[in-house]
């Protein structure tokens, strides 16, 4: 298995632009998580999907953030409009056992200028 | 919610020596405690985990111990090697069966050849 696949690896955009991050979980995993990592706040859970259904999005910082999982093999995290404070590494992770044995993707390094 | 404290924030050891990283948690209902290793610019990778019904777990040169009464758990790395240099994160779930993983702030381990 190729593991959790995220794209793009790097994204540089200007403030106000829309950003879409993509994730393909490991086949057979029914839990998908989006995390954000910054030096100041560490790893923060943004949203959790189980069987493609959003279970908890309380970590999504604002209405500018939205996430979808239209099927078991694809999820997106969208930021619109983007702001400089959104600059961070965004990780997608999946698991076949809820929160246990999480496998992380390589992350998307987002820079909003 | 769960609060996870991790220390030290940085740790330098000579190659061949042991390294110990400690974490405390606040939620007595937490029952799953993973450790992740993150090399510079890479994804967090699970290296070992322990459930609350076990006091200690070993995997080659790494071991984790858990003291439920004191609500703390530790990572032990023996015979350290330069490739062990990385940031290590502890985490705890927020209550039994919870999908919420709260991460510590990380420990940057440097193994000096």
Short mmCIF file of N, CA and C in Angstrom, two decimals, chain A residues 4-107:
data_model
loop_
_atom_site.label_atom_id
_atom_site.label_comp_id
_atom_site.label_asym_id
_atom_site.label_seq_id
_atom_site.Cartn_x
_atom_site.Cartn_y
_atom_site.Cartn_z
N UNK A 4 -1.03 6.90 3.15
CA UNK A 4 -1.92 8.04 2.99
C UNK A 4 -1.26 9.02 2.02
N UNK A 5 -1.99 9.41 1.01
CA UNK A 5 -1.43 10.28 -0.02
C UNK A 5 -2.08 11.65 0.04
N UNK A 6 -1.24 12.67 0.15
CA UNK A 6 -1.74 14.04 0.20
C UNK A 6 -1.18 14.84 -0.97
N UNK A 7 -1.97 15.78 -1.41
CA UNK A 7 -1.49 16.71 -2.43
C UNK A 7 -2.15 18.07 -2.24
N UNK A 8 -1.47 19.14 -2.62
CA UNK A 8 -0.06 19.16 -3.03
C UNK A 8 0.88 19.04 -1.83
N UNK A 9 2.16 18.86 -2.02
CA UNK A 9 3.13 18.84 -0.92
C UNK A 9 3.39 20.25 -0.41
N UNK A 10 3.40 21.18 -1.34
CA UNK A 10 3.62 22.58 -0.97
C UNK A 10 2.61 23.45 -1.70
N UNK A 11 2.13 24.46 -1.00
CA UNK A 11 1.18 25.39 -1.61
C UNK A 11 1.52 26.78 -1.12
N UNK A 12 1.78 27.66 -2.06
CA UNK A 12 2.01 29.06 -1.74
C UNK A 12 0.92 29.86 -2.42
N UNK A 13 0.23 30.66 -1.66
CA UNK A 13 -0.87 31.42 -2.22
C UNK A 13 -0.93 32.79 -1.58
N UNK A 14 -1.72 33.62 -2.14
CA UNK A 14 -1.87 34.97 -1.60
C UNK A 14 -3.13 35.06 -0.76
N UNK A 15 -3.07 35.91 0.21
CA UNK A 15 -4.21 36.13 1.09
C UNK A 15 -5.48 36.38 0.27
N UNK A 16 -6.55 35.72 0.68
CA UNK A 16 -7.82 35.90 0.00
C UNK A 16 -8.13 34.82 -1.03
N UNK A 17 -7.11 34.06 -1.40
CA UNK A 17 -7.33 33.01 -2.39
C UNK A 17 -7.90 31.76 -1.74
N UNK A 18 -8.54 30.96 -2.56
CA UNK A 18 -9.06 29.68 -2.10
C UNK A 18 -7.98 28.61 -2.19
N UNK A 19 -7.93 27.78 -1.18
CA UNK A 19 -6.94 26.70 -1.13
C UNK A 19 -7.68 25.38 -0.92
N UNK A 20 -7.32 24.38 -1.70
CA UNK A 20 -7.91 23.04 -1.53
C UNK A 20 -6.82 22.02 -1.35
N UNK A 21 -6.88 21.32 -0.22
CA UNK A 21 -5.92 20.26 0.08
C UNK A 21 -6.64 18.92 -0.11
N UNK A 22 -5.88 17.94 -0.59
CA UNK A 22 -6.49 16.66 -0.93
C UNK A 22 -5.83 15.51 -0.20
N UNK A 23 -6.64 14.48 0.04
CA UNK A 23 -6.14 13.33 0.78
C UNK A 23 -6.79 12.04 0.28
N UNK A 24 -5.95 11.04 0.11
CA UNK A 24 -6.42 9.69 -0.20
C UNK A 24 -6.00 8.79 0.95
N UNK A 25 -6.96 8.28 1.73
CA UNK A 25 -6.59 7.44 2.87
C UNK A 25 -6.15 6.05 2.41
N UNK A 26 -5.62 5.29 3.33
CA UNK A 26 -5.26 3.91 3.04
C UNK A 26 -6.52 3.10 2.79
N UNK A 27 -6.48 2.30 1.76
CA UNK A 27 -7.65 1.50 1.40
C UNK A 27 -8.07 0.61 2.56
N UNK A 28 -9.38 0.66 2.86
CA UNK A 28 -9.90 -0.16 3.95
C UNK A 28 -10.01 0.57 5.27
N UNK A 29 -9.34 1.70 5.38
CA UNK A 29 -9.45 2.49 6.60
C UNK A 29 -10.77 3.26 6.60
N UNK A 30 -11.47 3.22 7.72
CA UNK A 30 -12.76 3.89 7.77
C UNK A 30 -12.76 5.17 8.61
N UNK A 31 -11.61 5.51 9.17
CA UNK A 31 -11.49 6.74 9.95
C UNK A 31 -10.48 7.66 9.29
N UNK A 32 -10.85 8.92 9.13
CA UNK A 32 -9.97 9.90 8.50
C UNK A 32 -9.96 11.17 9.34
N UNK A 33 -8.75 11.69 9.52
CA UNK A 33 -8.55 12.85 10.36
C UNK A 33 -7.76 13.92 9.59
N UNK A 34 -8.10 15.16 9.80
CA UNK A 34 -7.29 16.29 9.33
C UNK A 34 -6.69 16.99 10.55
N UNK A 35 -5.36 17.14 10.53
CA UNK A 35 -4.64 17.82 11.59
C UNK A 35 -3.91 19.03 11.01
N UNK A 36 -3.66 19.99 11.87
CA UNK A 36 -2.84 21.14 11.51
C UNK A 36 -1.67 21.20 12.49
N UNK A 37 -0.46 21.45 11.97
CA UNK A 37 0.71 21.52 12.83
C UNK A 37 1.41 22.87 12.69
N UNK A 38 1.56 23.54 13.81
CA UNK A 38 2.33 24.79 13.87
C UNK A 38 3.29 24.72 15.05
N UNK A 39 4.29 25.55 15.02
CA UNK A 39 5.25 25.57 16.13
C UNK A 39 4.56 26.00 17.41
N UNK A 40 3.67 26.96 17.31
CA UNK A 40 3.04 27.51 18.51
C UNK A 40 2.02 26.56 19.12
N UNK A 41 1.23 25.90 18.31
CA UNK A 41 0.10 25.13 18.81
C UNK A 41 0.27 23.62 18.68
N UNK A 42 1.35 23.21 18.03
CA UNK A 42 1.59 21.77 17.88
C UNK A 42 0.60 21.14 16.91
N UNK A 43 0.25 19.90 17.16
CA UNK A 43 -0.68 19.15 16.32
C UNK A 43 -2.10 19.32 16.85
N UNK A 44 -2.97 19.85 16.01
CA UNK A 44 -4.35 20.09 16.41
C UNK A 44 -5.29 19.34 15.47
N UNK A 45 -6.28 18.67 16.04
CA UNK A 45 -7.29 18.00 15.23
C UNK A 45 -8.28 19.03 14.70
N UNK A 46 -8.49 18.99 13.39
CA UNK A 46 -9.45 19.90 12.77
C UNK A 46 -10.81 19.23 12.61
N UNK A 47 -10.81 18.02 12.05
CA UNK A 47 -12.06 17.34 11.78
C UNK A 47 -11.80 15.84 11.70
N UNK A 48 -12.84 15.07 12.04
CA UNK A 48 -12.75 13.62 12.03
C UNK A 48 -13.94 13.06 11.26
N UNK A 49 -13.65 12.15 10.32
CA UNK A 49 -14.68 11.45 9.57
C UNK A 49 -14.66 9.97 9.94
N UNK A 50 -15.83 9.39 10.04
CA UNK A 50 -15.93 7.96 10.21
C UNK A 50 -16.90 7.43 9.16
N UNK A 51 -16.45 6.47 8.37
CA UNK A 51 -17.28 5.96 7.27
C UNK A 51 -17.81 7.10 6.40
N UNK A 52 -16.95 8.04 6.11
CA UNK A 52 -17.22 9.18 5.21
C UNK A 52 -18.11 10.24 5.83
N UNK A 53 -18.53 10.07 7.05
CA UNK A 53 -19.43 11.02 7.70
C UNK A 53 -18.64 11.88 8.68
N UNK A 54 -18.80 13.21 8.60
CA UNK A 54 -18.10 14.06 9.58
C UNK A 54 -18.69 13.86 10.97
N UNK A 55 -17.86 13.46 11.91
CA UNK A 55 -18.33 13.18 13.26
C UNK A 55 -18.12 14.39 14.17
N UNK A 56 -17.00 15.04 13.99
CA UNK A 56 -16.68 16.17 14.87
C UNK A 56 -15.85 17.18 14.09
N UNK A 57 -16.39 18.35 13.90
CA UNK A 57 -15.65 19.41 13.22
C UNK A 57 -15.39 20.59 14.16
N UNK A 58 -15.44 20.32 15.45
CA UNK A 58 -15.28 21.41 16.42
C UNK A 58 -13.89 22.02 16.39
N UNK A 59 -12.94 21.32 15.81
CA UNK A 59 -11.58 21.85 15.70
C UNK A 59 -11.37 22.77 14.52
N UNK A 60 -12.33 22.84 13.63
CA UNK A 60 -12.21 23.73 12.48
C UNK A 60 -12.23 25.16 12.99
N UNK A 61 -11.20 25.92 12.70
CA UNK A 61 -11.06 27.22 13.35
C UNK A 61 -12.16 28.22 13.02
N UNK A 62 -12.61 28.25 11.80
CA UNK A 62 -13.61 29.25 11.42
C UNK A 62 -14.43 28.72 10.25
N UNK A 63 -15.45 29.49 9.91
CA UNK A 63 -16.28 29.11 8.76
C UNK A 63 -15.50 29.15 7.45
N UNK A 64 -14.35 29.74 7.46
CA UNK A 64 -13.53 29.75 6.25
C UNK A 64 -13.01 28.35 5.91
N UNK A 65 -13.04 27.48 6.89
CA UNK A 65 -12.56 26.12 6.70
C UNK A 65 -13.75 25.18 6.48
N UNK A 66 -13.60 24.30 5.50
CA UNK A 66 -14.61 23.28 5.28
C UNK A 66 -13.93 22.00 4.81
N UNK A 67 -14.53 20.87 5.09
CA UNK A 67 -13.97 19.59 4.68
C UNK A 67 -15.08 18.68 4.18
N UNK A 68 -14.72 17.85 3.21
CA UNK A 68 -15.67 16.89 2.64
C UNK A 68 -15.00 15.54 2.48
N UNK A 69 -15.83 14.53 2.47
CA UNK A 69 -15.36 13.19 2.16
C UNK A 69 -16.43 12.52 1.32
N UNK A 70 -16.43 12.74 0.02
CA UNK A 70 -17.49 12.23 -0.85
C UNK A 70 -17.50 10.72 -1.00
N UNK A 71 -16.35 10.08 -0.76
CA UNK A 71 -16.31 8.63 -0.79
C UNK A 71 -15.17 8.14 0.09
N UNK A 72 -15.04 6.84 0.20
CA UNK A 72 -14.09 6.26 1.14
C UNK A 72 -12.63 6.47 0.74
N UNK A 73 -12.38 6.95 -0.46
CA UNK A 73 -11.00 7.06 -0.92
C UNK A 73 -10.56 8.49 -1.17
N UNK A 74 -11.34 9.47 -0.73
CA UNK A 74 -10.97 10.84 -1.05
C UNK A 74 -11.58 11.83 -0.06
N UNK A 75 -10.76 12.79 0.35
CA UNK A 75 -11.24 13.86 1.22
C UNK A 75 -10.55 15.15 0.83
N UNK A 76 -11.23 16.25 1.04
CA UNK A 76 -10.66 17.56 0.78
C UNK A 76 -10.84 18.46 1.99
N UNK A 77 -9.89 19.35 2.15
CA UNK A 77 -9.97 20.42 3.14
C UNK A 77 -9.81 21.73 2.38
N UNK A 78 -10.79 22.59 2.52
CA UNK A 78 -10.80 23.83 1.75
C UNK A 78 -10.74 25.03 2.70
N UNK A 79 -9.96 26.00 2.31
CA UNK A 79 -9.88 27.25 3.06
C UNK A 79 -10.24 28.38 2.09
N UNK A 80 -11.27 29.12 2.44
CA UNK A 80 -11.71 30.21 1.58
C UNK A 80 -12.40 31.29 2.38
N UNK A 81 -11.88 32.51 2.39
CA UNK A 81 -10.60 32.92 1.83
C UNK A 81 -9.44 32.60 2.77
N UNK A 82 -8.28 32.39 2.24
CA UNK A 82 -7.12 32.07 3.06
C UNK A 82 -6.53 33.34 3.68
N UNK A 83 -5.90 33.17 4.84
CA UNK A 83 -5.26 34.27 5.54
C UNK A 83 -3.85 33.85 5.95
N UNK A 84 -2.95 34.81 6.16
CA UNK A 84 -1.57 34.45 6.54
C UNK A 84 -1.50 33.54 7.77
N UNK A 85 -2.40 33.72 8.73
CA UNK A 85 -2.37 32.90 9.95
C UNK A 85 -2.76 31.45 9.69
N UNK A 86 -3.22 31.15 8.49
CA UNK A 86 -3.51 29.76 8.14
C UNK A 86 -2.25 29.01 7.73
N UNK A 87 -1.16 29.71 7.61
CA UNK A 87 0.11 29.07 7.21
C UNK A 87 0.50 28.02 8.25
N UNK A 88 0.70 26.79 7.78
CA UNK A 88 0.96 25.66 8.67
C UNK A 88 1.21 24.43 7.80
N UNK A 89 1.50 23.32 8.46
CA UNK A 89 1.52 22.04 7.75
C UNK A 89 0.21 21.33 8.08
N UNK A 90 -0.49 20.91 7.05
CA UNK A 90 -1.76 20.21 7.23
C UNK A 90 -1.55 18.74 6.92
N UNK A 91 -1.88 17.92 7.90
CA UNK A 91 -1.74 16.47 7.75
C UNK A 91 -3.10 15.81 7.68
N UNK A 92 -3.18 14.83 6.84
CA UNK A 92 -4.31 13.92 6.80
C UNK A 92 -3.81 12.60 7.40
N UNK A 93 -4.67 11.93 8.16
CA UNK A 93 -4.30 10.65 8.75
C UNK A 93 -5.49 9.71 8.64
N UNK A 94 -5.21 8.43 8.52
CA UNK A 94 -6.31 7.48 8.48
C UNK A 94 -6.02 6.29 9.38
N UNK A 95 -7.07 5.57 9.71
CA UNK A 95 -6.95 4.42 10.60
C UNK A 95 -8.11 3.47 10.35
N UNK A 96 -7.85 2.21 10.61
CA UNK A 96 -8.91 1.23 10.56
C UNK A 96 -9.44 0.91 11.95
N UNK A 97 -8.90 1.60 12.95
CA UNK A 97 -9.25 1.31 14.35
C UNK A 97 -9.52 2.59 15.13
N UNK A 98 -10.33 3.46 14.56
CA UNK A 98 -10.63 4.71 15.25
C UNK A 98 -9.39 5.55 15.40
N UNK A 99 -9.04 5.92 16.63
CA UNK A 99 -7.90 6.79 16.86
C UNK A 99 -6.60 6.00 16.99
N UNK A 100 -6.70 4.67 17.00
CA UNK A 100 -5.50 3.86 17.19
C UNK A 100 -4.81 3.58 15.86
N UNK A 101 -3.49 3.48 15.95
CA UNK A 101 -2.67 3.12 14.78
C UNK A 101 -2.90 4.11 13.64
N UNK A 102 -2.85 5.39 13.94
CA UNK A 102 -3.00 6.40 12.91
C UNK A 102 -1.81 6.39 11.96
N UNK A 103 -2.11 6.47 10.66
CA UNK A 103 -1.09 6.63 9.64
C UNK A 103 -1.24 8.02 9.05
N UNK A 104 -0.17 8.78 9.10
CA UNK A 104 -0.20 10.14 8.59
C UNK A 104 0.29 10.19 7.15
N UNK A 105 -0.28 11.14 6.40
CA UNK A 105 0.26 11.46 5.09
C UNK A 105 1.49 12.33 5.23
N UNK A 106 2.07 12.68 4.09
CA UNK A 106 3.30 13.47 4.11
C UNK A 106 3.06 14.94 4.41
N UNK A 107 1.80 15.34 4.41
CA UNK A 107 1.47 16.71 4.77
C UNK A 107 1.51 17.67 3.60
#
